[in-house]
CSV table of C-alpha atoms in Angstrom, one decimal:
chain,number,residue,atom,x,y,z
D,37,UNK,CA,35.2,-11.2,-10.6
D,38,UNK,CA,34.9,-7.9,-12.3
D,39,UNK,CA,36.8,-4.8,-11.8
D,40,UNK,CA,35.0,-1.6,-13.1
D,41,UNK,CA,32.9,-2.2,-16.3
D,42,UNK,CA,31.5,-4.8,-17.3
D,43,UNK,CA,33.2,-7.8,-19.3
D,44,UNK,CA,31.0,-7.9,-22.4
D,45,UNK,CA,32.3,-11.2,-23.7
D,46,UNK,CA,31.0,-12.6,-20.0
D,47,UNK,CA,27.8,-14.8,-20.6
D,48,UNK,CA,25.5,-16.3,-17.7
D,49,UNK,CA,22.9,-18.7,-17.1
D,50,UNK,CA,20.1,-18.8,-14.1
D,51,UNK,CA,18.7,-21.7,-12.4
D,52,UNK,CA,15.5,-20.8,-10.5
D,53,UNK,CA,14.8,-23.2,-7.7
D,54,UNK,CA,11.2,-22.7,-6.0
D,55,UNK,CA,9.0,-20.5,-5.7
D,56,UNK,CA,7.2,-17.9,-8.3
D,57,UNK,CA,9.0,-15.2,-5.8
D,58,UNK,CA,12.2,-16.8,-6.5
D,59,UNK,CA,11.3,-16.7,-10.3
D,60,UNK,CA,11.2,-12.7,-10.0
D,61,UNK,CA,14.3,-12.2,-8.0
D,62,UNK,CA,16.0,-14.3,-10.9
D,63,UNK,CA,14.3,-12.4,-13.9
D,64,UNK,CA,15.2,-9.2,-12.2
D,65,UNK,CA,18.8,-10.5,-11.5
D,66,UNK,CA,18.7,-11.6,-15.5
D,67,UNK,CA,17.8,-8.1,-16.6
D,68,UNK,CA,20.0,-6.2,-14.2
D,69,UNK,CA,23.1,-8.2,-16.0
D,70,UNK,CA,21.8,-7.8,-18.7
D,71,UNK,CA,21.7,-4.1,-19.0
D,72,UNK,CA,25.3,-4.0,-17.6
D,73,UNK,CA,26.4,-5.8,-20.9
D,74,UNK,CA,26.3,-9.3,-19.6
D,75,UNK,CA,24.7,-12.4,-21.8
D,76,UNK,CA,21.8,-14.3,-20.7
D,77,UNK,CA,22.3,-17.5,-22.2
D,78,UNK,CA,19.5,-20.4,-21.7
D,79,UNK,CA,21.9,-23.3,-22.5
D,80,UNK,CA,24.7,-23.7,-19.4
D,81,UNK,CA,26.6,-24.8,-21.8
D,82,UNK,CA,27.5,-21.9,-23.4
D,83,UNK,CA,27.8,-20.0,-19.9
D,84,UNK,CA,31.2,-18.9,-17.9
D,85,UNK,CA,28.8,-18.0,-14.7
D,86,UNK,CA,25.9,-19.7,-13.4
D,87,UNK,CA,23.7,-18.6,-10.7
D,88,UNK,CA,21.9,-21.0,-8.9
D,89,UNK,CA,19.1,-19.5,-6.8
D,90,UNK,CA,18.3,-22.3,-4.3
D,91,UNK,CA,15.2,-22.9,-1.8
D,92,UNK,CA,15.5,-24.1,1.4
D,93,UNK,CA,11.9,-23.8,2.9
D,94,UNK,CA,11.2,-28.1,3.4
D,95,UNK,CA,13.2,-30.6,3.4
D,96,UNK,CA,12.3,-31.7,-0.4
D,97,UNK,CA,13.4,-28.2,-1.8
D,98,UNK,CA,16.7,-28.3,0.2
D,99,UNK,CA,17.5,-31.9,-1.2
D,100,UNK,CA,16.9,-30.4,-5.1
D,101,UNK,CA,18.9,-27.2,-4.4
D,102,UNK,CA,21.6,-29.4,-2.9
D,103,UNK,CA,21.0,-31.4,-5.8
D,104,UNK,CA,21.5,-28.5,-8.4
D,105,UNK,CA,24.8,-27.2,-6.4
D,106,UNK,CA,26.1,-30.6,-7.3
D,107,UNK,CA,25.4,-30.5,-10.7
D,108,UNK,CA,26.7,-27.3,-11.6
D,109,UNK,CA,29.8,-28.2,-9.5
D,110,UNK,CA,30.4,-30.7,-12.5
D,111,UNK,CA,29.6,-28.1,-15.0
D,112,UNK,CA,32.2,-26.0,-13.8
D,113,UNK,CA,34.4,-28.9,-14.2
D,114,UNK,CA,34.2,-29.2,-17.7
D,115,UNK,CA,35.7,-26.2,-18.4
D,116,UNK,CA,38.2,-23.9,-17.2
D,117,UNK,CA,37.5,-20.0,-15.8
D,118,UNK,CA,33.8,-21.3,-15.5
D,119,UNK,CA,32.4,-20.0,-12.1
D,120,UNK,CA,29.3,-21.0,-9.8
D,121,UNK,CA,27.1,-18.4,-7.6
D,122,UNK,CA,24.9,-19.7,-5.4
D,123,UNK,CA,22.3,-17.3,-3.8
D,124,UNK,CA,18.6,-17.3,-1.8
D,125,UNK,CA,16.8,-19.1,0.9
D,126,UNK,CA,19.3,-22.2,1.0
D,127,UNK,CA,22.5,-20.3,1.2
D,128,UNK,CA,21.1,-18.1,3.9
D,129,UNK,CA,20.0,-20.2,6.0
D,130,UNK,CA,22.9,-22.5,5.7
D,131,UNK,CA,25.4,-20.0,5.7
D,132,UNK,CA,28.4,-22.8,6.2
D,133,UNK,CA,27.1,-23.9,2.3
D,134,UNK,CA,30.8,-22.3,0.9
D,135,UNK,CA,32.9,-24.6,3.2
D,136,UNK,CA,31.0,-27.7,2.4
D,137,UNK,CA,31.1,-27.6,-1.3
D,138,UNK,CA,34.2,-25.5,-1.5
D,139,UNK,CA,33.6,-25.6,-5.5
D,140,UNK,CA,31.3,-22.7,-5.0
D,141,UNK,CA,32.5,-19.4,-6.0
D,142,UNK,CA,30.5,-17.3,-4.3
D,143,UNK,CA,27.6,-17.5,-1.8
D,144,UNK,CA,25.3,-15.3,-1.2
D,145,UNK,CA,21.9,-15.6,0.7
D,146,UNK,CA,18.8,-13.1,0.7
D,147,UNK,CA,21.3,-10.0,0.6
D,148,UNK,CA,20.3,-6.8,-1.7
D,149,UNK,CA,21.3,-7.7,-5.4
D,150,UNK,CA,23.5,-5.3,-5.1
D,151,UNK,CA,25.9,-6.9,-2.8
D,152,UNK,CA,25.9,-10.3,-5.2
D,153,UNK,CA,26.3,-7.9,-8.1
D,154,UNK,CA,29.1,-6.4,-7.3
D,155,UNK,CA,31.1,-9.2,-6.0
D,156,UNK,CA,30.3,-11.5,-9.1
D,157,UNK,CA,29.6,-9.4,-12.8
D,158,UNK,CA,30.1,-5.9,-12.3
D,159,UNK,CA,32.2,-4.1,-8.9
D,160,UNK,CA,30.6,-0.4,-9.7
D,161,UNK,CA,26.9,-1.9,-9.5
D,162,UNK,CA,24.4,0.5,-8.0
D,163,UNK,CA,20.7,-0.8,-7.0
D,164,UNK,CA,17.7,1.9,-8.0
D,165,UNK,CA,14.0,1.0,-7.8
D,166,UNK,CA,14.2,1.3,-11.6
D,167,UNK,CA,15.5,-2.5,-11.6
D,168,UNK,CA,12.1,-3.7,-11.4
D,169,UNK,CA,11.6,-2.2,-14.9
D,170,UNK,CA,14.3,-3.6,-16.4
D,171,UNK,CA,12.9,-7.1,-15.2
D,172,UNK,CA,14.2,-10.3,-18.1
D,173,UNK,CA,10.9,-12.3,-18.3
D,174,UNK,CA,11.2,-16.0,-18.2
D,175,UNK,CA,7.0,-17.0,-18.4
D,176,UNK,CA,5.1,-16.4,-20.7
D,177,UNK,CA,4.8,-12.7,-22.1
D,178,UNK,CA,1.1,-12.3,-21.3
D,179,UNK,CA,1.9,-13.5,-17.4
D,180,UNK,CA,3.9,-11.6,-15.1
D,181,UNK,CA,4.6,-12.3,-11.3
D,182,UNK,CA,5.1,-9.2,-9.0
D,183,UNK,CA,6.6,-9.2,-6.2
D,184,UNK,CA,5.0,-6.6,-3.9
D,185,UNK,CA,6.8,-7.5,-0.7
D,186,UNK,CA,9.4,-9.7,1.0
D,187,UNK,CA,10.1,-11.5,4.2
D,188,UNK,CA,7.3,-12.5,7.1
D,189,UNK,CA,6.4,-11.3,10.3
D,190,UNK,CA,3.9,-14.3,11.3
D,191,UNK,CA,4.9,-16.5,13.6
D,192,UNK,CA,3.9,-20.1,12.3
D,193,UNK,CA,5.3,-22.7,14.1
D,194,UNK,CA,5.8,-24.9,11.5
D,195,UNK,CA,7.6,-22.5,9.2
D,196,UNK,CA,11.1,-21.1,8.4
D,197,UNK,CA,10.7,-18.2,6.0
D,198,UNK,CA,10.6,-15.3,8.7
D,199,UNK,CA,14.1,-17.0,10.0
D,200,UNK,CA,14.9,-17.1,6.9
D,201,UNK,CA,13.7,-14.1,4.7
D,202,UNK,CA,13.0,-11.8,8.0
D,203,UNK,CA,10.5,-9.6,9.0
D,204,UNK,CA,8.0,-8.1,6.5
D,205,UNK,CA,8.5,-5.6,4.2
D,206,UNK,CA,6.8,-4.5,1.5
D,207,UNK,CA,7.7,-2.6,-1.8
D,208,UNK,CA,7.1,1.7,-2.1
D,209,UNK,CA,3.6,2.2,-4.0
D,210,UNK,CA,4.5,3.8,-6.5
D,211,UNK,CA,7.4,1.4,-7.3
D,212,UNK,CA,4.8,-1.6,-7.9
D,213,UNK,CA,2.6,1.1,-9.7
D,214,UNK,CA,5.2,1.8,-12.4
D,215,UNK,CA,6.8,-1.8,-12.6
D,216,UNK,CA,3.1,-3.1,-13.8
D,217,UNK,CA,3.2,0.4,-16.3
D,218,UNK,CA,6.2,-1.7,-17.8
D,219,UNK,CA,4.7,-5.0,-17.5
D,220,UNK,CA,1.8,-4.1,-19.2
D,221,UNK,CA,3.5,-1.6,-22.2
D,222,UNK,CA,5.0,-4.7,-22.8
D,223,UNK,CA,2.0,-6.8,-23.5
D,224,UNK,CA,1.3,-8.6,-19.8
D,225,UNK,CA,-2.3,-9.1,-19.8
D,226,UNK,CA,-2.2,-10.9,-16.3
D,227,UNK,CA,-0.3,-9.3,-13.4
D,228,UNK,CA,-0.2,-12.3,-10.3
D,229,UNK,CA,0.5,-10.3,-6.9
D,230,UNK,CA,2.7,-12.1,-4.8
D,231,UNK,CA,4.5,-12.4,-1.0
D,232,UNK,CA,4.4,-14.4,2.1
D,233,UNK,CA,1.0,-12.7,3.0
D,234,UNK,CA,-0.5,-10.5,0.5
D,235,UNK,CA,-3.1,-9.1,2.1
D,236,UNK,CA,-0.8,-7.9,4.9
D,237,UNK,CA,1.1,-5.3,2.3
D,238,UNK,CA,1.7,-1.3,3.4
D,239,UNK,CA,1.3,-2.5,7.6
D,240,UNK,CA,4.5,-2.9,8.1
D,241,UNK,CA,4.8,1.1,6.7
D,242,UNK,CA,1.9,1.7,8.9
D,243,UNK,CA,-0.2,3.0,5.4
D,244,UNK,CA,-3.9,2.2,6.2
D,245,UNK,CA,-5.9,-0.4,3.6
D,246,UNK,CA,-2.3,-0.2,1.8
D,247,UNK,CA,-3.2,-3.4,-0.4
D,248,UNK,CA,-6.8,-2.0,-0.8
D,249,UNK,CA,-4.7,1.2,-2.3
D,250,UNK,CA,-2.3,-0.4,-4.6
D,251,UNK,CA,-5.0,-2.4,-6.3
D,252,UNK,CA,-7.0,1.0,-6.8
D,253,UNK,CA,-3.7,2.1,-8.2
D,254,UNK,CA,-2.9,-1.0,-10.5
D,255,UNK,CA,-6.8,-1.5,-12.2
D,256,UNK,CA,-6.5,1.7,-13.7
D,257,UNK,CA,-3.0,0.6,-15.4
D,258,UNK,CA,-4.1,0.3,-19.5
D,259,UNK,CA,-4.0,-3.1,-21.0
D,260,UNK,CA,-4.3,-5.0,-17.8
D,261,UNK,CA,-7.0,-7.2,-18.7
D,262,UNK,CA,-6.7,-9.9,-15.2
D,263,UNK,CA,-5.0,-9.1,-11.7
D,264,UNK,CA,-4.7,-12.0,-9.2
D,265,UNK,CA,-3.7,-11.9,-5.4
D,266,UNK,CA,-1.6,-15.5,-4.2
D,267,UNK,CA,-1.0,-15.9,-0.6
D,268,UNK,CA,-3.9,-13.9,1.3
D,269,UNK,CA,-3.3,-15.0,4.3
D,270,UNK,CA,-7.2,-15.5,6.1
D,271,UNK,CA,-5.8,-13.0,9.0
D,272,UNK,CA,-5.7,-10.3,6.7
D,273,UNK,CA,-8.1,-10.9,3.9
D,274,UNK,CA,-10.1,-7.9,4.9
D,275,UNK,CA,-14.0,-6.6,3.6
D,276,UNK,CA,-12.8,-4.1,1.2
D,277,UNK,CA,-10.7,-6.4,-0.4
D,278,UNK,CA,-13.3,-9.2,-1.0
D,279,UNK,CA,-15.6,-6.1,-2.1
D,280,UNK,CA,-13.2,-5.2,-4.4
D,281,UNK,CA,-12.9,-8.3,-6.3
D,282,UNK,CA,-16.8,-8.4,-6.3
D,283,UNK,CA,-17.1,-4.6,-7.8
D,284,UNK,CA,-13.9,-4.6,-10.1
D,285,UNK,CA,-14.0,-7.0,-13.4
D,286,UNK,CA,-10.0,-6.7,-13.8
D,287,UNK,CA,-9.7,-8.2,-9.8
D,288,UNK,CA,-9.9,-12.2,-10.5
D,289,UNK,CA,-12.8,-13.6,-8.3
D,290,UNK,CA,-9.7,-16.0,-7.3
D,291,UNK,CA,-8.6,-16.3,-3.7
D,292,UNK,CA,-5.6,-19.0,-2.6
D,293,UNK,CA,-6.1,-18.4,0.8
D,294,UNK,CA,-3.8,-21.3,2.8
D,295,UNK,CA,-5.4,-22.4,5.9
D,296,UNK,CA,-3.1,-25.5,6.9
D,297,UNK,CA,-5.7,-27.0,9.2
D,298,UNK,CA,-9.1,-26.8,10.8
D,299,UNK,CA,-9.0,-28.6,13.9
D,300,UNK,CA,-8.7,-25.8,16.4
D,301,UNK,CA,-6.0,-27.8,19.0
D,302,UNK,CA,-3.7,-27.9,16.2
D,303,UNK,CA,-4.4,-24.5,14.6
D,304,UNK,CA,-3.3,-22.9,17.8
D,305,UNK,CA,-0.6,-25.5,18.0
D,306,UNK,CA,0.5,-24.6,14.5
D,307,UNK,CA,0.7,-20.6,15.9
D,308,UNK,CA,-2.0,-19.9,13.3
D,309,UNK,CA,-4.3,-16.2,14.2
D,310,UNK,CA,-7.5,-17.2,12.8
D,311,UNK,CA,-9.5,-19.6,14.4
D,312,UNK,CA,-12.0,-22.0,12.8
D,313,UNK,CA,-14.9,-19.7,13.3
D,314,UNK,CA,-13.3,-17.3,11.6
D,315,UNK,CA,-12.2,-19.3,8.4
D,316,UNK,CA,-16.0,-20.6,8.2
D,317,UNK,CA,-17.1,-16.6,8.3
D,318,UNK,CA,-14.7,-15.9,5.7
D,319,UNK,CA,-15.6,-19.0,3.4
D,320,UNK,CA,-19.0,-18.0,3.7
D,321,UNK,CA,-18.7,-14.4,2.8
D,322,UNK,CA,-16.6,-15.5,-0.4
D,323,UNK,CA,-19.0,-18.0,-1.1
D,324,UNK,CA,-21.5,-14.9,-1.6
D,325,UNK,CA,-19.9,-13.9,-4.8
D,326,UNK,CA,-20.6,-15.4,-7.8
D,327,UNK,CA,-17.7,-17.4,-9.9
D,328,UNK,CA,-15.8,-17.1,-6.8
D,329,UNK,CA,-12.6,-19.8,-7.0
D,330,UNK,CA,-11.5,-20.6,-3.2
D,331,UNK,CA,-8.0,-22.1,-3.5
D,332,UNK,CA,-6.5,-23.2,0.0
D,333,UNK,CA,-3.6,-25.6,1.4
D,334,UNK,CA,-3.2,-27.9,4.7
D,335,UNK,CA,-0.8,-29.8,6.2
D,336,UNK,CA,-1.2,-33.3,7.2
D,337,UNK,CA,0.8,-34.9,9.5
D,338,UNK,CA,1.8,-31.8,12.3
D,339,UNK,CA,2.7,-33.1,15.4
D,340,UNK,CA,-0.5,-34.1,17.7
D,341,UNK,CA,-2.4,-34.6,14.4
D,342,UNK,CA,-4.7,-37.9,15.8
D,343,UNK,CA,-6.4,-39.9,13.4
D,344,UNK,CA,-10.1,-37.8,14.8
D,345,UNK,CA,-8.1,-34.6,14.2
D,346,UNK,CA,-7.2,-35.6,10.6
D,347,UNK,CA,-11.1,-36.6,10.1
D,348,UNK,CA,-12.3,-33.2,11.3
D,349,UNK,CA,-10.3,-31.6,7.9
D,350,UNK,CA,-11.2,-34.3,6.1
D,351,UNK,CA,-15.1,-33.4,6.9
D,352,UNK,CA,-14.0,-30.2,6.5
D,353,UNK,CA,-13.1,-30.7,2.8
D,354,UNK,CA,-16.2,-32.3,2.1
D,355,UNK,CA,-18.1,-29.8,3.5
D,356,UNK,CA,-16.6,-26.9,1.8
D,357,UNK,CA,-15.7,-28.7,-1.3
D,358,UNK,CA,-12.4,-26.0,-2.1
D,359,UNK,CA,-12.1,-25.4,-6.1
D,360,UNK,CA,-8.5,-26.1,-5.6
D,361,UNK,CA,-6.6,-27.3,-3.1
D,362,UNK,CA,-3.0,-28.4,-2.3
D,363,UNK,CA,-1.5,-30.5,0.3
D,364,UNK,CA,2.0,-30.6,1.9
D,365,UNK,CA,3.3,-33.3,4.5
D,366,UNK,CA,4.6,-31.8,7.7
D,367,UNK,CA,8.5,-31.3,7.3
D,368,UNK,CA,9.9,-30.6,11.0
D,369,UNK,CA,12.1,-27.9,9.8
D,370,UNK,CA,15.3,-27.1,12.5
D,371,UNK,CA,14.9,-23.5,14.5
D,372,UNK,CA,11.5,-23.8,13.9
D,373,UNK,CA,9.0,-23.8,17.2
D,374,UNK,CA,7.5,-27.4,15.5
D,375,UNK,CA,10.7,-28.9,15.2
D,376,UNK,CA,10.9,-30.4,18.5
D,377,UNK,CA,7.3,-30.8,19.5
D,378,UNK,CA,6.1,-33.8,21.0
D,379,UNK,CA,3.2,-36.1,19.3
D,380,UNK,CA,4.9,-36.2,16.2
D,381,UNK,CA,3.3,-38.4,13.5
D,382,UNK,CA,4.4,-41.6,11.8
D,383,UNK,CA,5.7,-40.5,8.2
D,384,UNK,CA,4.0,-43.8,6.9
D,385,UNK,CA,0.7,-42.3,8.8
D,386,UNK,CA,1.8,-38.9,7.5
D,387,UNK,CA,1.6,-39.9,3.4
D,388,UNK,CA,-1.1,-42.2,3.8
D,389,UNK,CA,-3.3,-39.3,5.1
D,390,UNK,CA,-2.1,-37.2,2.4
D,391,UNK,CA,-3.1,-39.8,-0.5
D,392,UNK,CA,-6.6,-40.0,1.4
D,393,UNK,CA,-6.8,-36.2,0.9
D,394,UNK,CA,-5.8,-35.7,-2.5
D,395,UNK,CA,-8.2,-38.9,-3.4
D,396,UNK,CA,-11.2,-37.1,-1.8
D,397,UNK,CA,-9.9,-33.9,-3.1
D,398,UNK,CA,-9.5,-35.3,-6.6
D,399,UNK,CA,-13.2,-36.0,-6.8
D,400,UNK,CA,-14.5,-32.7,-5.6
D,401,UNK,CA,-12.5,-31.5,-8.5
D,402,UNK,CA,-13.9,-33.9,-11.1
D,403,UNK,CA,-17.2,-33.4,-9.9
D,404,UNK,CA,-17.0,-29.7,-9.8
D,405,UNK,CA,-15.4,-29.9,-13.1
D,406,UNK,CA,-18.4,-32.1,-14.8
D,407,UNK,CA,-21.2,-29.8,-13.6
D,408,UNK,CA,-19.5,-26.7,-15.5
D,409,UNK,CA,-19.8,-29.0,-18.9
D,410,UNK,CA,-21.8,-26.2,-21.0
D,411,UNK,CA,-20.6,-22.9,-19.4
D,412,UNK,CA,-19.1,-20.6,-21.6
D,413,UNK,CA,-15.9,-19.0,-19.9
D,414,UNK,CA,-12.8,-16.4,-20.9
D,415,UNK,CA,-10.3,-18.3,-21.4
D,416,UNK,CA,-6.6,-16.7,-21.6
D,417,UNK,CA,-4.6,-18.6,-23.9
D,418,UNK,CA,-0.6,-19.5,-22.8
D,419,UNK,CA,0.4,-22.1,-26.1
D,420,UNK,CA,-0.3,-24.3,-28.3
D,421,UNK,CA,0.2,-28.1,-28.7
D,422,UNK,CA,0.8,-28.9,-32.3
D,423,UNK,CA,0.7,-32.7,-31.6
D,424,UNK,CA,-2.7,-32.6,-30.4
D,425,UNK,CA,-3.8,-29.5,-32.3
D,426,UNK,CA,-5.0,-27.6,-28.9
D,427,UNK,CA,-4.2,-24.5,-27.3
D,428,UNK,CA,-3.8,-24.9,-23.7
D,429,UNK,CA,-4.9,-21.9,-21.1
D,430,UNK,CA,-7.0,-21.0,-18.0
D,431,UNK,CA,-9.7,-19.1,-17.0
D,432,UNK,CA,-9.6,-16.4,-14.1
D,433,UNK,CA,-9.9,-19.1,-11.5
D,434,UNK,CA,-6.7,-20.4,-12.4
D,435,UNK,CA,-3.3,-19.4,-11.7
D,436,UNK,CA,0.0,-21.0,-13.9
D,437,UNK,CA,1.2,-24.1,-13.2
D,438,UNK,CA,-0.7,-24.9,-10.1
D,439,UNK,CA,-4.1,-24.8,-11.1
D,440,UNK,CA,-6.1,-26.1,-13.6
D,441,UNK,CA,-5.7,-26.5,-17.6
D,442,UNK,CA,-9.1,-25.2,-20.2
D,443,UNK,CA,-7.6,-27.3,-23.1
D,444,UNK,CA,-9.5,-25.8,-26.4
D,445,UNK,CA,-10.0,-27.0,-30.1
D,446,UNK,CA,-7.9,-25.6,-32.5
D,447,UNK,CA,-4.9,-22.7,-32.8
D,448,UNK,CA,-5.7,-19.1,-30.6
D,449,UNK,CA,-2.7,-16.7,-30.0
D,450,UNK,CA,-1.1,-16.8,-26.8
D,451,UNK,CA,-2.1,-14.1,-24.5
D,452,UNK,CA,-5.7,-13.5,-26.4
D,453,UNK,CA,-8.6,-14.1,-23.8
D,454,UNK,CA,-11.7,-15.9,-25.6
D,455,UNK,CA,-14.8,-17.2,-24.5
D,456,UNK,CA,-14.9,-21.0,-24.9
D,457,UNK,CA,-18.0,-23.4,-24.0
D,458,UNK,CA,-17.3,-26.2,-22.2
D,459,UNK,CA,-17.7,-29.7,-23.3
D,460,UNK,CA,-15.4,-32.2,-21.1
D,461,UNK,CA,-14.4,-32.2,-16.9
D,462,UNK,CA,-12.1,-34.0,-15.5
D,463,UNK,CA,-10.3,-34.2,-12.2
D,464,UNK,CA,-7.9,-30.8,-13.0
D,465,UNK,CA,-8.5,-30.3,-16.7
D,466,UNK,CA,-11.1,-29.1,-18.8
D,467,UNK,CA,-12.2,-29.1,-22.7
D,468,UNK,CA,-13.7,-26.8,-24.7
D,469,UNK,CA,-14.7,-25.1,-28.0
D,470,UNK,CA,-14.0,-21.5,-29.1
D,471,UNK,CA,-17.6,-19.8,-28.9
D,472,UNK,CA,-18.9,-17.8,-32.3
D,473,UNK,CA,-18.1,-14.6,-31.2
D,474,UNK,CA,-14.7,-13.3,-29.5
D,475,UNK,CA,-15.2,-11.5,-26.7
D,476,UNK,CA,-11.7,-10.1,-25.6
D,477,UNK,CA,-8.6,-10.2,-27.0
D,478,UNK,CA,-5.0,-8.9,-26.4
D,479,UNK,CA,-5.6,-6.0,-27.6
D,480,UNK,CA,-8.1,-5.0,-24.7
């Protein structure tokens, strides 16, 4: 650990476990050391410190942070003086972590930065708002994640974030204002708004339509060319919002709105606000808007889930035929109110409904996909494939990574936004050709 300034020889390396709010703590993290004097190194190898920001929402995510403890464990083996920082949702919810891998140097949870800062690089650390500026990308330079608040104040029965993050609390205004100024001086063409409920942000400060306020505030940010909300929680996904996105071309006509189930015995099982009436009204009003993209997510598998109960989503789906759509298993999480709930399902009944859902979701896709053959769409490159001789990107209706890919002919710069005409659809990919003329580029 440091004393007073910073070691300059010191170099570090960051594993991100996760999710995309994960990937901004540790980019923030990366450019706070950063601009104390400390290396950033990619390779571990070359690294005397490596932070390992860990998940621990499900079961699966605990396993691969467990998994990446143990692994830098042996890193730190192969040299001497090397050291191991473990930090995030794992680590504070398992607070015990430093006594049963004693190899760990430090352990921290969901504390301020400044606390792990100070403890592990540099001991006369001081946290400002400005640290949000200083942010060390790690996607690509036309993409940028922001994280506009942290911590949850639903009361979900399946889930352990508010236990584990606590209650909600979002960012100052004016501090998300300027960080996307930065962002966007620095070429980000794409800003994705992120937090446990998105829609929810500025109520916990009692600021009225505070989400309907920043994004006023954020579309008049030069160079922005797309702005996407994640996590819009159907609770708070109000009118002005969904008018916003109809009336505002920078606004992506995207909403991943997570709805976990529809049968109503399980939705007020699962603690869920909205009822099914509600989510129809809501699907409907979107559906209103043309190009909108509905993303959404269930469950399968929550205890009292019947085979009839697992049909009604399933007619569900078919019915409302989602753009996108992800799927989870139930994972009965401990100090959660689902944990020890009766009716629990058979974890070989459990995946097999999953497969059944992705299968039937796999052909909405296609068959959604086909019918677009011929549109011509903006397209925002992220790279190029030299072995195929394709640049790979996605249109407004799709975020990175979890959404679909536009694959189109030939080389285009990242971070340029063309129009392309569709020629292929598959079950999450499309093909295309650059149209004649060039509608937007990065320097819009």
């Amino acid at each position: 650990m440091k004393s007073n300034g910073t070691d300059l020889s010191l170099r570090a390396s960051i594993i991100t476990l996760g999710c995309p709010k994960n990937e901004v703590d540790s980019e923030v993290l990366s450019g706070e050391l950063t601009a104390h004097g400390v290396e950033i190194v990619d390779d571990e190898e070359y690294a005397d410190i490596l932070y390992v920001n860990t998940c621990g929402f499900i079961e699966a995510a605990k396993r691969e942070s467990i998994g990446a403890i143990l692994q830098a464990v042996k890193w730190k083996q192969r040299r001497t003086g090397r050291r191991v920082v473990v930090w995030g949702c794992l680590s504070q919810r398992y607070r015990e972590l430093k006594e049963l891998i004693p190899e760990i140097d430090g352990c921290f949870g969901v504390e301020p930065f400044e606390i792990m800062i100070r403890n592990t690089a540099f001991s006369g650390y001081r946290w400002t708002e400005a640290a949000w500026n200083r942010r060390y990308p790690c996607s690509p330079g036309h993409t940028a994640y922001v994280k506009i608040a942290d911590g949850c104040s639903h009361s979900c029965a399946f889930c352990a974030i508010p236990m584990i993050k606590g209650p909600y609390r979002s960012r100052p205004m004016e501090s998300v204002v300027t960080e996307v100024r930065h962002l966007a001086a620095r070429g980000v063409k794409e800003i994705i708004l992120i937090a446990q409920d998105t829609g929810a942000y500025g109520m916990d400060r009692k600021e009225k339509q505070g989400l309907y306020r920043l994004l006023r505030g954020l579309v008049r940010v030069p160079g922005l060319c797309w702005i996407r909300m994640m996590y819009l929680h159907p609770a708070h996904l109000s009118e002005n919002i969904i008018s916003m996105m109809e009336g505002e071309p920078k606004i992506c006509r995207y909403v991943d709105m997570p709805l976990q189930h529809i049968d109503e015995t399980l939705l007020r099982a699962m603690r869920r606000p909205v009822s099914r009436d509600k989510i129809v009204q809501l699907i409907e009003r979107l559906r209103t808007i043309p190009q909108m993209v509905l993303r959404t997510a269930f469950i399968v598998g929550f205890p009292g889930e019947t085979e009839f109960r697992f049909r009604t989503l399933m007619d569900f789906i078919r019915e409302n035929r989602f753009d996108r759509l992800g799927a989870f298993v139930f994972s009965a999480e401990e100090g959660t109110e689902a944990f020890a709930m009766s009716g629990k399902v058979r974890p070989v009944t459990a995946a097999a409904r999953y497969r059944q859902l992705m299968a039937l979701q796999q052909k909405i896709s296609r068959e959604l996909n086909e019918a677009r053959i011929g549109e011509t769409v903006d397209v925002l490159i992220d790279e190029y494939d030299a072995f195929s001789r394709r640049s790979a990107g996605r249109t407004s209706g799709d975020a990175p990574e979890i959404d679909q890919t536009v694959w189109v002919n030939g080389f285009h710069e990242p971070g340029r936004i063309i129009p392309v005409t569709l020629t292929a659809g598959f079950e999450y990919d499309l093909e295309g050709s650059p149209a004649v003329k060039l509608k937007m580029d990065i320097g819009r």
